[in-house]
Coordinates of C-alpha atoms and ligand atoms in Angstrom, one line a residue:
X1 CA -0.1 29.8 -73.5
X2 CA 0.9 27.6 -70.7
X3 CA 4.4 25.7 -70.9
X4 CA 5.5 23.9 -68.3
X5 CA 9.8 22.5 -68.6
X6 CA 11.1 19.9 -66.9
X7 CA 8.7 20.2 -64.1
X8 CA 10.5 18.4 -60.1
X9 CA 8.4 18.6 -57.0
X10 CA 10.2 16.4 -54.3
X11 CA 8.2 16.9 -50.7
X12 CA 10.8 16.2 -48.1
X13 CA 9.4 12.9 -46.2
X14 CA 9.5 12.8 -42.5
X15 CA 12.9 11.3 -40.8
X16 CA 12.6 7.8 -39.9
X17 CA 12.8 7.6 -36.6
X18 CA 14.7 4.2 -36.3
X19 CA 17.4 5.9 -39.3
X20 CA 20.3 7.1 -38.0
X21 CA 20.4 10.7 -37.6
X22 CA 22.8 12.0 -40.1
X23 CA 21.3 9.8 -42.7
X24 CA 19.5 13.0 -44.9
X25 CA 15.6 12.6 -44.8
X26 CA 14.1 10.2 -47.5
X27 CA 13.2 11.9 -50.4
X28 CA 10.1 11.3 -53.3
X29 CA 9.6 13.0 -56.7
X30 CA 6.1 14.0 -56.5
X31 CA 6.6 15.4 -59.8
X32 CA 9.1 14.2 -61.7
X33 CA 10.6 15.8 -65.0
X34 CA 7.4 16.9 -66.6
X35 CA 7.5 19.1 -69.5
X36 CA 4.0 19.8 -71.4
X37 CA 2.4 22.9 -73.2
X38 CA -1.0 23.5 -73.0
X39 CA -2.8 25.8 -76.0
X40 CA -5.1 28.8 -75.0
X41 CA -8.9 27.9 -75.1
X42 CA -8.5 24.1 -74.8
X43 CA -9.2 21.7 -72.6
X44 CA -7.5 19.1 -70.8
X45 CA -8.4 16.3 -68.5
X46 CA -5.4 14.9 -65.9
X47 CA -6.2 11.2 -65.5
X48 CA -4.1 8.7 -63.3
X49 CA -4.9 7.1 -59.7
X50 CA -4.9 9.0 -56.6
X51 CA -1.1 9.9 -55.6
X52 CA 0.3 10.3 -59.5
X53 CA 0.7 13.5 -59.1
X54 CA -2.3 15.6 -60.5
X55 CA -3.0 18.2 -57.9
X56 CA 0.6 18.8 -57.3
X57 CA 0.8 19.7 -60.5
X58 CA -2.5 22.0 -61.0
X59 CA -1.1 23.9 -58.2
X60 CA 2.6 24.5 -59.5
X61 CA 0.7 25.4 -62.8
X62 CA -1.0 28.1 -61.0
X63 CA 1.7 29.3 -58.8
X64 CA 0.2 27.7 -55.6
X65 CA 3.4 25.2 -55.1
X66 CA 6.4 26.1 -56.1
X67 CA 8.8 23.6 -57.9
X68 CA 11.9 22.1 -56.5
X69 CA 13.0 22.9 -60.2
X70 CA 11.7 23.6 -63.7
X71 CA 10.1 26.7 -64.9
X72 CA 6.2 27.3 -65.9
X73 CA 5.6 29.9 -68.5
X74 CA 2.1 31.7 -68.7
X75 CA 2.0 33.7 -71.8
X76 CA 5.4 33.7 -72.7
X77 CA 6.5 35.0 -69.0
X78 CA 8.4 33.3 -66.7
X79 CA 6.5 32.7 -63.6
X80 CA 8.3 30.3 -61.7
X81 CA 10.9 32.5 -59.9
X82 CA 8.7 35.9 -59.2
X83 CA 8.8 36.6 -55.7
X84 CA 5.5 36.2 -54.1
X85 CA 3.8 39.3 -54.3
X86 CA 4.3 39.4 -57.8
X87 CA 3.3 35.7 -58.2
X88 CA 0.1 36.5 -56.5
X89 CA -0.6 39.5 -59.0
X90 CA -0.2 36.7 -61.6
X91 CA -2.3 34.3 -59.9
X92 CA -5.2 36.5 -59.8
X93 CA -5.6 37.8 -63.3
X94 CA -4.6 34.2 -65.0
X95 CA -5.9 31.7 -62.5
X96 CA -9.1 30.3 -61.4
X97 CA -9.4 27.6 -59.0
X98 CA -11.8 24.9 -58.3
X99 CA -10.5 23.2 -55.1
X100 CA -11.2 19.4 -54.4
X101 CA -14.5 19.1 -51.6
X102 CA -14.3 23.6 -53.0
X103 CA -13.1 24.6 -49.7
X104 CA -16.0 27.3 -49.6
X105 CA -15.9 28.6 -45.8
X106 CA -18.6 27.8 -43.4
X107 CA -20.3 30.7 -41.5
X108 CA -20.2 33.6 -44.2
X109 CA -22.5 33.8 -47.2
X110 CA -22.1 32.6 -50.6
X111 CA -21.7 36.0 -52.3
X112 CA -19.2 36.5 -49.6
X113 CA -17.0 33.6 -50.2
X114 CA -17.1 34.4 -54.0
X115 CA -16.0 37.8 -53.5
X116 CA -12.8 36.4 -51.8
X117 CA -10.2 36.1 -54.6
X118 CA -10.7 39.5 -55.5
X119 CA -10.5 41.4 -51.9
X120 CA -7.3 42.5 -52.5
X121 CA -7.9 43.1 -56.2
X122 CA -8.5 46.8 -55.2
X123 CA -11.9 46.9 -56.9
X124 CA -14.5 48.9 -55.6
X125 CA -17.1 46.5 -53.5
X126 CA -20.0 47.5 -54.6
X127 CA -18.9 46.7 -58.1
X128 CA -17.5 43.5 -56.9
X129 CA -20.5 42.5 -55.6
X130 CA -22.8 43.4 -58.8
X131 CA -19.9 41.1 -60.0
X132 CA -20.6 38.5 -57.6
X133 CA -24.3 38.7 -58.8
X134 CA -24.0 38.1 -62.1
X135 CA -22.2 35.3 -61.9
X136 CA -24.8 33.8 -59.2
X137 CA -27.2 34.9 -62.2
X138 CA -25.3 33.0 -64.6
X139 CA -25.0 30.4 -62.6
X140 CA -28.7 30.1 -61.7
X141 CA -28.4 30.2 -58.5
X142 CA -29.3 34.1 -57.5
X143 CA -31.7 33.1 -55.2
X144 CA -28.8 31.7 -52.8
X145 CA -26.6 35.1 -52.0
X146 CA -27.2 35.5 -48.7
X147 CA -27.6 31.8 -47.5
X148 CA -24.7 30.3 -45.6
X149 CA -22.7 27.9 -47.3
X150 CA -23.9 25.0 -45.1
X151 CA -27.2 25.3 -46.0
X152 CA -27.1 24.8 -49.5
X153 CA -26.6 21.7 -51.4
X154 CA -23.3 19.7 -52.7
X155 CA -24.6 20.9 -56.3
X156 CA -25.1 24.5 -55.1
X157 CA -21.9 24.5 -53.6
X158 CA -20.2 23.4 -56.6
X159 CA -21.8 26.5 -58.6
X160 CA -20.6 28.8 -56.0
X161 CA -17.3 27.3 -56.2
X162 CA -17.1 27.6 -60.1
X163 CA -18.3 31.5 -59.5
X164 CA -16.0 32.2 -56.8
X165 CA -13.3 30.9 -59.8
X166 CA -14.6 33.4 -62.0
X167 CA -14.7 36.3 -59.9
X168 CA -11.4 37.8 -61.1
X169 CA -12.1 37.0 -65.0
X170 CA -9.1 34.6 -65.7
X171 CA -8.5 33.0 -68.4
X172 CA -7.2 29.6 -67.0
X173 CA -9.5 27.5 -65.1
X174 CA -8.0 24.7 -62.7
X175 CA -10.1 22.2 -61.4
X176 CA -9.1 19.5 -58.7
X177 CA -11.3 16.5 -58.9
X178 CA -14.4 18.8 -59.4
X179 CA -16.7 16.4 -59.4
X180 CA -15.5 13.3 -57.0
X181 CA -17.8 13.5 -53.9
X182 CA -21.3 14.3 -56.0
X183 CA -24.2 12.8 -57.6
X184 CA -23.5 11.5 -61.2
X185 CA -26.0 14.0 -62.5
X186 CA -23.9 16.9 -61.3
X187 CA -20.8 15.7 -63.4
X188 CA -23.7 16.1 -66.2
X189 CA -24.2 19.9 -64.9
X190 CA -20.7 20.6 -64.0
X191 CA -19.7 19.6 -67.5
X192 CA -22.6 21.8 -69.6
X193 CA -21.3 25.0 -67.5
X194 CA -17.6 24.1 -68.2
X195 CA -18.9 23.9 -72.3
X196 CA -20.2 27.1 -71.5
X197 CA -17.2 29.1 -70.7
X198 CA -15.0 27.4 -73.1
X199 CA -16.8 28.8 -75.8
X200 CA -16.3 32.0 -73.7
X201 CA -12.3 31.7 -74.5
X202 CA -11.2 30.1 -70.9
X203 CA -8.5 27.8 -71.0
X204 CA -9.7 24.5 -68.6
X205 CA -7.3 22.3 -67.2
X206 CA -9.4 19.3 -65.3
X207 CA -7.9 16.6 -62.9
X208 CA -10.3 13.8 -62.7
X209 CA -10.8 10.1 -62.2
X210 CA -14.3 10.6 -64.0
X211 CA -15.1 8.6 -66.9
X212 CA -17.7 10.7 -68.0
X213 CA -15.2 13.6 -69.0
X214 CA -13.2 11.1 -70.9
X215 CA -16.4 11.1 -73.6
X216 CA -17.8 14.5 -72.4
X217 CA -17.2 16.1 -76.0
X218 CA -15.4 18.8 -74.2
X219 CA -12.1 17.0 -73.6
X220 CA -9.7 18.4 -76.1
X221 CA -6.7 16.0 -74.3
X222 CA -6.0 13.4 -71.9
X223 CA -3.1 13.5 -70.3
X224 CA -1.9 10.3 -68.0
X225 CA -0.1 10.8 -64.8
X226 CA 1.7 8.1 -63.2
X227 CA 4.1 8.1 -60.2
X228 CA 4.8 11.6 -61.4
X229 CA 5.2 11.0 -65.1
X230 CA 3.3 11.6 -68.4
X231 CA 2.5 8.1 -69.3
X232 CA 0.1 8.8 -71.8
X233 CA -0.6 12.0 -74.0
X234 CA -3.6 12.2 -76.3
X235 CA -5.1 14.7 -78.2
X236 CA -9.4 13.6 -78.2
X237 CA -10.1 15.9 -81.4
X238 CA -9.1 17.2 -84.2
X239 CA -8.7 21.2 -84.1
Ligands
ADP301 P1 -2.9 13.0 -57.0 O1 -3.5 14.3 -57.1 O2 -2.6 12.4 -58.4 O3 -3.6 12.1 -56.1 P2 -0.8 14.3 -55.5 O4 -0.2 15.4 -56.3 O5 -1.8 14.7 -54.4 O6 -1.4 13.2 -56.4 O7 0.4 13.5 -54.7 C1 1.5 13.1 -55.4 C2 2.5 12.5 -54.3 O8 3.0 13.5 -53.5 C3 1.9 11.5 -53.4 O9 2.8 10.5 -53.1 C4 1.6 12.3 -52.2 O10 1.6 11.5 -51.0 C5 2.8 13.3 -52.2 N1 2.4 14.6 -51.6 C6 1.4 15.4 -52.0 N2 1.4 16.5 -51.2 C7 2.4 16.4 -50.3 C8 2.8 17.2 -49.2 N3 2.3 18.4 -48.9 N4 3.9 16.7 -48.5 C9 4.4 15.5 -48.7 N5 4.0 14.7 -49.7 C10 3.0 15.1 -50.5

């Protein structure tokens, strides 16, 4: 479902201020020549330390970044050269996102920010928010709607974030680091819910340092990143 070829993301580094001033800026592969394809309703855990490459490459899966070159494929279309109106129509019904620290706004409510993804969706409000509350009703966490977001905990916040994912139905889940600033029991919580909607057909694509998704029993493959590259591939069970 997703296929990734010969994936480049070079970020253009600052000039050096003592280089001489023709001399073109210094450039790195943040991503460099990845190719990988990723069945529907599996999951797969992106290991490697913190600058391999991981959340570069979440986001030029879901058609946050776009790649210096190489083309990502989502269900057989080609999505990496859509211009971005289109790309954000794609985005939307194919792509859920669970940010690293969520990135939930301050100062509105939690239905609010999981209604977000799906303002421009067209959908008629009200049925967005009866949307909204089922997914706060799946998530166990009804009760919270109206709070503010900085009033609820770091494991509330992580439900919202999963819901506010959900909001548009995708199939694809894509979670930065989901679990890296919370208490080990959450990892435990994060990781039943995740269980949950695999068995509801989502795909789920996991960057993590975690050790406890390595053995979680949902991790279908492990996939290594170092300074850009797949350095390790392996499939966890058999299918
Ligand atoms: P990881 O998620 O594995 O920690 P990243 O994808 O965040 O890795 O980063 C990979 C490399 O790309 C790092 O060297 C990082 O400094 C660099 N990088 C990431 N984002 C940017 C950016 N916006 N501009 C310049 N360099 C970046």
């Amino acid at each position: 479902m997703i296929e990734i070829k010969n994936i480049v993301k070079r970020y253009a580094m600052p000039n050096n201020p003592h280089q001489t001033v023709h001399l073109s800026p210094i450039r790195s592969n943040a991503v460099d020549g990845i190719s990988l394809s990723i069945k529907r309703n599996s999951t797969t855990l992106l290991k490697g330390p913190n600058g391999a490459g991981k959340t570069t490459l979440l986001s030029i899966i879901g058609g946050m970044t776009r790649p210096t070159s190489g083309r990502v494929i989502i269900d057989k279309k080609d999505i990496s050269s859509l211009p971005e109106n289109f790309l954000s129509e794609v985005r939307k019904k194919y792509f859920g996102f669970i940010f690293q620290n969520y990135q939930l706004i301050s100062g509105i409510s939690v239905i609010e920010n999981i209604m977000i993804p799906a303002y421009t969706s067209g959908k008629n409000p009200e049925r967005l928010r009866q949307r909204a509350i089922s997914l706060l009703e799946k998530l166990k966490i009804p009760h919270l709607a109206k709070q503010k977001i900085e009033h609820i905990s770091g494991g509330e916040q992580q439900r919202v974030a999963i819901a506010r994912a959900l909001v548009n139905n995708p199939s694809i889940i894509l979670a930065d680091e989901p679990t890296a600033h919370l208490h080990p029991d959450l990892t435990v919580d994060f990781i039943k819910i995740i269980s949950e909607l695999i068995q509801g057909g989502k795909t789920v694509i996991i960057s993590s340092h975690d050790v406890k998704f390595v053995n979680s029993g949902i991790t279908e493959r492990i996939i290594e990143l170092t300074d850009g590259k797949v350095s390790n591939d392996i499939q966890m069970l058999a299918n």
